[in-house]
PDB file of C-alpha atoms in Angstrom:
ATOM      1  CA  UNK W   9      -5.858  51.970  34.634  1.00 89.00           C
ATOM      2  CA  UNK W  10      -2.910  53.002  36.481  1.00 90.00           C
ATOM      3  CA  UNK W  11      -4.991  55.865  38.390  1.00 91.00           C
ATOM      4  CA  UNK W  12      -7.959  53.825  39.137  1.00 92.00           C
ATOM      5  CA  UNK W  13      -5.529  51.837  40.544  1.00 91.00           C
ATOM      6  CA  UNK W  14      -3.878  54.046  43.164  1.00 91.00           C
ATOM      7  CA  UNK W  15      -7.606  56.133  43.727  1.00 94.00           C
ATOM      8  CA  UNK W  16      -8.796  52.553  45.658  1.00 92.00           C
ATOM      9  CA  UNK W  17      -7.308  52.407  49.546  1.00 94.00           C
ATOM     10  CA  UNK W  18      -3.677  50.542  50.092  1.00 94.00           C
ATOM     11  CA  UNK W  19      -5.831  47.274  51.040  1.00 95.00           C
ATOM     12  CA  UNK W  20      -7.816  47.782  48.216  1.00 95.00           C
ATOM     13  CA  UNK W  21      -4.415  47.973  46.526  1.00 95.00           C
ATOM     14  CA  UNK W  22      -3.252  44.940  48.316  1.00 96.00           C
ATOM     15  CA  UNK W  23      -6.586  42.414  47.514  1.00 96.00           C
ATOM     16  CA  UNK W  24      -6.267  43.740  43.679  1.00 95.00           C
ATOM     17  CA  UNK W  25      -2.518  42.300  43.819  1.00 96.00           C
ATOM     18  CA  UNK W  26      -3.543  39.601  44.896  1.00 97.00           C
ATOM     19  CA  UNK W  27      -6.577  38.733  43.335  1.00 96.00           C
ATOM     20  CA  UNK W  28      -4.612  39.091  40.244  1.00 96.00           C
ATOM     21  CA  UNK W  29      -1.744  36.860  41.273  1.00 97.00           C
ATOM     22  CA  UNK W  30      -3.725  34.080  41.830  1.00 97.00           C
ATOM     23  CA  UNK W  31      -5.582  34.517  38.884  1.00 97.00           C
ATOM     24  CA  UNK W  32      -2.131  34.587  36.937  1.00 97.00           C
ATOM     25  CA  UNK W  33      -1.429  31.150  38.585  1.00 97.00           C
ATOM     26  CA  UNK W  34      -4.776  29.678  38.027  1.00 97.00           C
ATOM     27  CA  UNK W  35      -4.695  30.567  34.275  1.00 97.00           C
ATOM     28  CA  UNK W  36      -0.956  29.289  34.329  1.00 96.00           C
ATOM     29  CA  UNK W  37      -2.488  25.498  36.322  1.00 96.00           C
ATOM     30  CA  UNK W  38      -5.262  25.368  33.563  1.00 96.00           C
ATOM     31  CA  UNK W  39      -3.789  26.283  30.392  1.00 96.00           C
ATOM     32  CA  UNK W  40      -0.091  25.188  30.986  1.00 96.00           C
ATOM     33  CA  UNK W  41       0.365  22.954  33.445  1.00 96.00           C
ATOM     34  CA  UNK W  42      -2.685  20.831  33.227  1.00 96.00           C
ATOM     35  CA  UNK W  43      -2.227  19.998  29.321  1.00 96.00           C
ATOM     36  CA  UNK W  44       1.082  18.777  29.679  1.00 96.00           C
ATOM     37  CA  UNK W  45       0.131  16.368  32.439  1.00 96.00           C
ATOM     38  CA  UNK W  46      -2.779  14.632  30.783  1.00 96.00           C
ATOM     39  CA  UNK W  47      -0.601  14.689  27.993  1.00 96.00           C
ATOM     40  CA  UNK W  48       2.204  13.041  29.798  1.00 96.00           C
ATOM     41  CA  UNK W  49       0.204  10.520  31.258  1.00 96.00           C
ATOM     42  CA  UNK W  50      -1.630   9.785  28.072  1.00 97.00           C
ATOM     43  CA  UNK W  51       1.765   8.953  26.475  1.00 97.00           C
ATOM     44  CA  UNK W  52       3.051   7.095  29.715  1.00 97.00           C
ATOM     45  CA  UNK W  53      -0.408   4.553  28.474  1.00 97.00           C
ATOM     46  CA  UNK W  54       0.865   4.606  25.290  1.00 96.00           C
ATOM     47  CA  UNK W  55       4.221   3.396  25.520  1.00 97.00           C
ATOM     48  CA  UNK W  56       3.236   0.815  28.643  1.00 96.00           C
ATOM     49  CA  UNK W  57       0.675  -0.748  25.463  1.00 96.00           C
ATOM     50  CA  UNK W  58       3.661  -0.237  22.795  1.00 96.00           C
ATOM     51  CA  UNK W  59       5.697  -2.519  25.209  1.00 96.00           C
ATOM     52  CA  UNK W  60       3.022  -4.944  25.837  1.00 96.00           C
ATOM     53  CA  UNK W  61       2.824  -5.003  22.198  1.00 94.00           C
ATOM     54  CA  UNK W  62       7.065  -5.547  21.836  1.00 94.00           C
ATOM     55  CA  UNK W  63       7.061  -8.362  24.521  1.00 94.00           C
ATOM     56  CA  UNK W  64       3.838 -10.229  22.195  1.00 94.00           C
ATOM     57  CA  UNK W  65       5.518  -9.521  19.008  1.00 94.00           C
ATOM     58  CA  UNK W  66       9.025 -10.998  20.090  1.00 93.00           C
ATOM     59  CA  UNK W  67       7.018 -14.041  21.660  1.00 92.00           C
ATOM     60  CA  UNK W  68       5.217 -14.415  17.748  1.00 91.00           C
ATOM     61  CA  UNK W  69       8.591 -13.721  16.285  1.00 89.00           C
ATOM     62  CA  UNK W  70      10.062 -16.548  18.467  1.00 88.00           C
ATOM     63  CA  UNK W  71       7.319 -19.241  16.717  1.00 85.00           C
ATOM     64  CA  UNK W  72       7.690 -18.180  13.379  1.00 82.00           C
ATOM     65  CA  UNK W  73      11.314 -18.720  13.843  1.00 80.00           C
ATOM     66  CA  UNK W  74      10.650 -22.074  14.986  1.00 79.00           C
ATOM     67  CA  UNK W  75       7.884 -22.496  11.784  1.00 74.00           C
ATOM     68  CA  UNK W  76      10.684 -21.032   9.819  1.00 64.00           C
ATOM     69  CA  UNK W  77      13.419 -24.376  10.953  1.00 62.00           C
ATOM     70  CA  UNK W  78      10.404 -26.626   9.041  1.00 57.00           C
ATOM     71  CA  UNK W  79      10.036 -24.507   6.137  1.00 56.00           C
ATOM     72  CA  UNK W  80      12.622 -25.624   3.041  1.00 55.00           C
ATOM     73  CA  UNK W  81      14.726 -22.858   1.858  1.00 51.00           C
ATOM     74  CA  UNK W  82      14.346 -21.253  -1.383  1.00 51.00           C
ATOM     75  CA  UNK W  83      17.688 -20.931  -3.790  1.00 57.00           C
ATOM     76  CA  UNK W  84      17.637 -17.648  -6.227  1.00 59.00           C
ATOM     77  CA  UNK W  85      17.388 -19.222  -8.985  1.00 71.00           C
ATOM     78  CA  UNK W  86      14.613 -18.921 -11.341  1.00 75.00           C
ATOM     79  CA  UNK W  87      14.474 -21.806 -12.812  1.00 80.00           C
ATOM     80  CA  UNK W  88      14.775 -24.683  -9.872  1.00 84.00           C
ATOM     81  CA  UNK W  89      11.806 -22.488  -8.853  1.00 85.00           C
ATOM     82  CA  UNK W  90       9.917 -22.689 -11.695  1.00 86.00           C
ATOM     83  CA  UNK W  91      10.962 -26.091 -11.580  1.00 88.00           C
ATOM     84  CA  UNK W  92       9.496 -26.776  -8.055  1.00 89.00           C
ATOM     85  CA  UNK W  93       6.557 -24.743  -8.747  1.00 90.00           C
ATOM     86  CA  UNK W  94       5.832 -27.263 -11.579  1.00 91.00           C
ATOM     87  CA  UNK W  95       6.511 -30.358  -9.504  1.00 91.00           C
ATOM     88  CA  UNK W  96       4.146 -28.713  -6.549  1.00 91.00           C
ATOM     89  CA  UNK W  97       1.134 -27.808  -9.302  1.00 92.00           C
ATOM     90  CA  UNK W  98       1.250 -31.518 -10.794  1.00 92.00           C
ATOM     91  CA  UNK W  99       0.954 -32.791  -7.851  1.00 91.00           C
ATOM     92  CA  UNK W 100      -1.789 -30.575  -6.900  1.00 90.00           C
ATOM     93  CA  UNK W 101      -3.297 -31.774 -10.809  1.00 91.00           C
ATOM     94  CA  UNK W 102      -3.147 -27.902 -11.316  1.00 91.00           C
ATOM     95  CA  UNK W 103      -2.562 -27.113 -15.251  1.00 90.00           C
ATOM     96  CA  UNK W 104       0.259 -23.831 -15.053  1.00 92.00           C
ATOM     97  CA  UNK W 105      -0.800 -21.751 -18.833  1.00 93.00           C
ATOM     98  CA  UNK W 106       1.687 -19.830 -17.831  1.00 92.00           C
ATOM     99  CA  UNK W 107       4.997 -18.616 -16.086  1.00 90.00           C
ATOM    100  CA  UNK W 108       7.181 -15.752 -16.455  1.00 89.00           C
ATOM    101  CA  UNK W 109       9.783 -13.869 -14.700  1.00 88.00           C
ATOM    102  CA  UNK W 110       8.869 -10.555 -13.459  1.00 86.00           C
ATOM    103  CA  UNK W 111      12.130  -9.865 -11.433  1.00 83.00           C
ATOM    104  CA  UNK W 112      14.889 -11.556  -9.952  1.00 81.00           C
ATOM    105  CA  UNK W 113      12.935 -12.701  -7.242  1.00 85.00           C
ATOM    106  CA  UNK W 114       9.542 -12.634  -8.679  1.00 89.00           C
ATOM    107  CA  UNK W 115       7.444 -15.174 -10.644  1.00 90.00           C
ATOM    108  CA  UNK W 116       3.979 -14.358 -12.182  1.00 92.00           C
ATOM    109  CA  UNK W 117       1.921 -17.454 -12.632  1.00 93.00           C
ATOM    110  CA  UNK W 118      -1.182 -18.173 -14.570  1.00 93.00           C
ATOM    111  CA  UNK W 119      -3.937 -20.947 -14.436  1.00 92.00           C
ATOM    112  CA  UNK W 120      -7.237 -21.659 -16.540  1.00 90.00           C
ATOM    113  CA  UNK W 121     -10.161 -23.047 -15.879  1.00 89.00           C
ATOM    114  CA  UNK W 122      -8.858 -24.378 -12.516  1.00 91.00           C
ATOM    115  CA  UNK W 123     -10.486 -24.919  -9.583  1.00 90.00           C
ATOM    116  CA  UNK W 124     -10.659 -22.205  -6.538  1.00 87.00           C
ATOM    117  CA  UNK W 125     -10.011 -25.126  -3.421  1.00 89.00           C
ATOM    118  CA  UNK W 126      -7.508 -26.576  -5.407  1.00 90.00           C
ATOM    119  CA  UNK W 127      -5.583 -23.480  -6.020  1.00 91.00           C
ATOM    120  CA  UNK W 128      -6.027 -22.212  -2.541  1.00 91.00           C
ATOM    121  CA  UNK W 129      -5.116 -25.655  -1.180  1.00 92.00           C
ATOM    122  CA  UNK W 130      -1.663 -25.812  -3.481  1.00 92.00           C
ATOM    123  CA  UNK W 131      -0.927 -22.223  -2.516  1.00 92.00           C
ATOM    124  CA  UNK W 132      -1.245 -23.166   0.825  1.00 90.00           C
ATOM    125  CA  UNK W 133       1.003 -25.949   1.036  1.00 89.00           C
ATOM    126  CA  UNK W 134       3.764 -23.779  -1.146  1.00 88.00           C
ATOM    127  CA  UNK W 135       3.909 -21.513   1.175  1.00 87.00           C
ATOM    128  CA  UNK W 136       3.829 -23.844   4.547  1.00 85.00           C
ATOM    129  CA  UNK W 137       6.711 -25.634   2.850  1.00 83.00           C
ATOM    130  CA  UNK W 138       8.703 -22.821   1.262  1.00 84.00           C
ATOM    131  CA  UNK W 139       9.521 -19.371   1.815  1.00 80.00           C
ATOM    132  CA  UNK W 140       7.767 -18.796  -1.041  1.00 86.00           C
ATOM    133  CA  UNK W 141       4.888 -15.833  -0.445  1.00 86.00           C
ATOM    134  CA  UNK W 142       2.218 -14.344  -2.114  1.00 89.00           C
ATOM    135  CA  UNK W 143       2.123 -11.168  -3.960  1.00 89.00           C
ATOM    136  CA  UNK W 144      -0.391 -10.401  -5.539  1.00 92.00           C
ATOM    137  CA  UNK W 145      -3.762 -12.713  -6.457  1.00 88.00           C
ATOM    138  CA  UNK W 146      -6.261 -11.921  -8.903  1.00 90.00           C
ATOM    139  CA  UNK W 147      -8.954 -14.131 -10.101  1.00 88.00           C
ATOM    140  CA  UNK W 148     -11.823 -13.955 -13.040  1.00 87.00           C
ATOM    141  CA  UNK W 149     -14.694 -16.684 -12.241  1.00 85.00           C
ATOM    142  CA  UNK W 150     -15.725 -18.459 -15.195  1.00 77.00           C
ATOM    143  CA  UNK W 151     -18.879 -20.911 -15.120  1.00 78.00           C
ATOM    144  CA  UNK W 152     -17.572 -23.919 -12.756  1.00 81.00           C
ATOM    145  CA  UNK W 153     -13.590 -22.700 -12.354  1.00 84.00           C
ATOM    146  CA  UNK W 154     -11.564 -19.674 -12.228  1.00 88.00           C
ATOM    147  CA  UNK W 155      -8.910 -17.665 -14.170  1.00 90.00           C
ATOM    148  CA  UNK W 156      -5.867 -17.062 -11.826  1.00 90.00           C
ATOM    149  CA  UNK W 157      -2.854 -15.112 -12.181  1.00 93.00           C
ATOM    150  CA  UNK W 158      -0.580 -15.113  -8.841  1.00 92.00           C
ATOM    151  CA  UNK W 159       2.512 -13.153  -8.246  1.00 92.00           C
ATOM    152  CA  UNK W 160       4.718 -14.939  -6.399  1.00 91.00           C
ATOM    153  CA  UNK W 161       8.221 -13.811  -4.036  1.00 87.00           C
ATOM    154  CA  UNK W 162      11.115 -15.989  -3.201  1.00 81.00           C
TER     155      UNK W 162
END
């Protein structure tokens, strides 16, 4: 390479400098520099729509705060929730077969033979009133109602 290299005249010698300098800084614009431009400005789109994103969450977290003032707070205690949960389901005319601790702040609760709107429509106002959340919800469908069992958090 070397003596095909100084066999070609000194302009020769000159244009095949460079020729290959600028094809050394072409490669270097296409394969370097270009990449890590699109991929700067493809992350300058991403965090300008991650702080769109902040500013709606914090507005959403500002309502539920101010769902949160209506909402009654839950106490720890098993059993004045059990209690209220038994209150709420009469009311409701729901029929509870059964209730059981899971955890300290879990309940699992079963129905039979209830009706799907009615459950939905008690679970509903439970959690609009309380800080009481769903789990986990699992229904079987018998002919006209529904086996439930509902995990519940508080």
């Amino acid at each position: 390479m070397k003596d095909w290299f100084l066999q070609k005249t000194a302009n020769e010698q000159k244009i095949i400098v460079i020729a290959g300098f600028l094809s050394c800084l072409l490669l270097s614009y296409a394969f370097v520099y270009l990449p890590i431009a699109r991929s700067n400005l493809t992350l300058e789109k991403r965090i300008t729509k991650q702080q769109q994103n902040l500013l709606l969450m914090q507005s959403m977290a500002k309502k539920v705060k101010r769902l949160n003032v209506n909402r009654t707070p839950v106490t720890t205690d098993s059993t004045q929730i059990m209690t209220l949960i038994e209150k709420t389901t009469k009311k409701h005319q729901l029929k509870i077969t059964q209730i059981k601790p899971l955890s300290k702040q879990r309940l699992l609760i079963s129905f039979e033979k209830v009706m799907f709107n009615d459950a939905i429509r008690w679970l509903d106002s439970l959690q609009k009133s309380t800080s009481i959340s769903v789990d986990k919800f699992s229904s079987q469908n018998n002919k006209n109602s529904i086996n439930l069992q509902i995990t519940l958090s508080y």
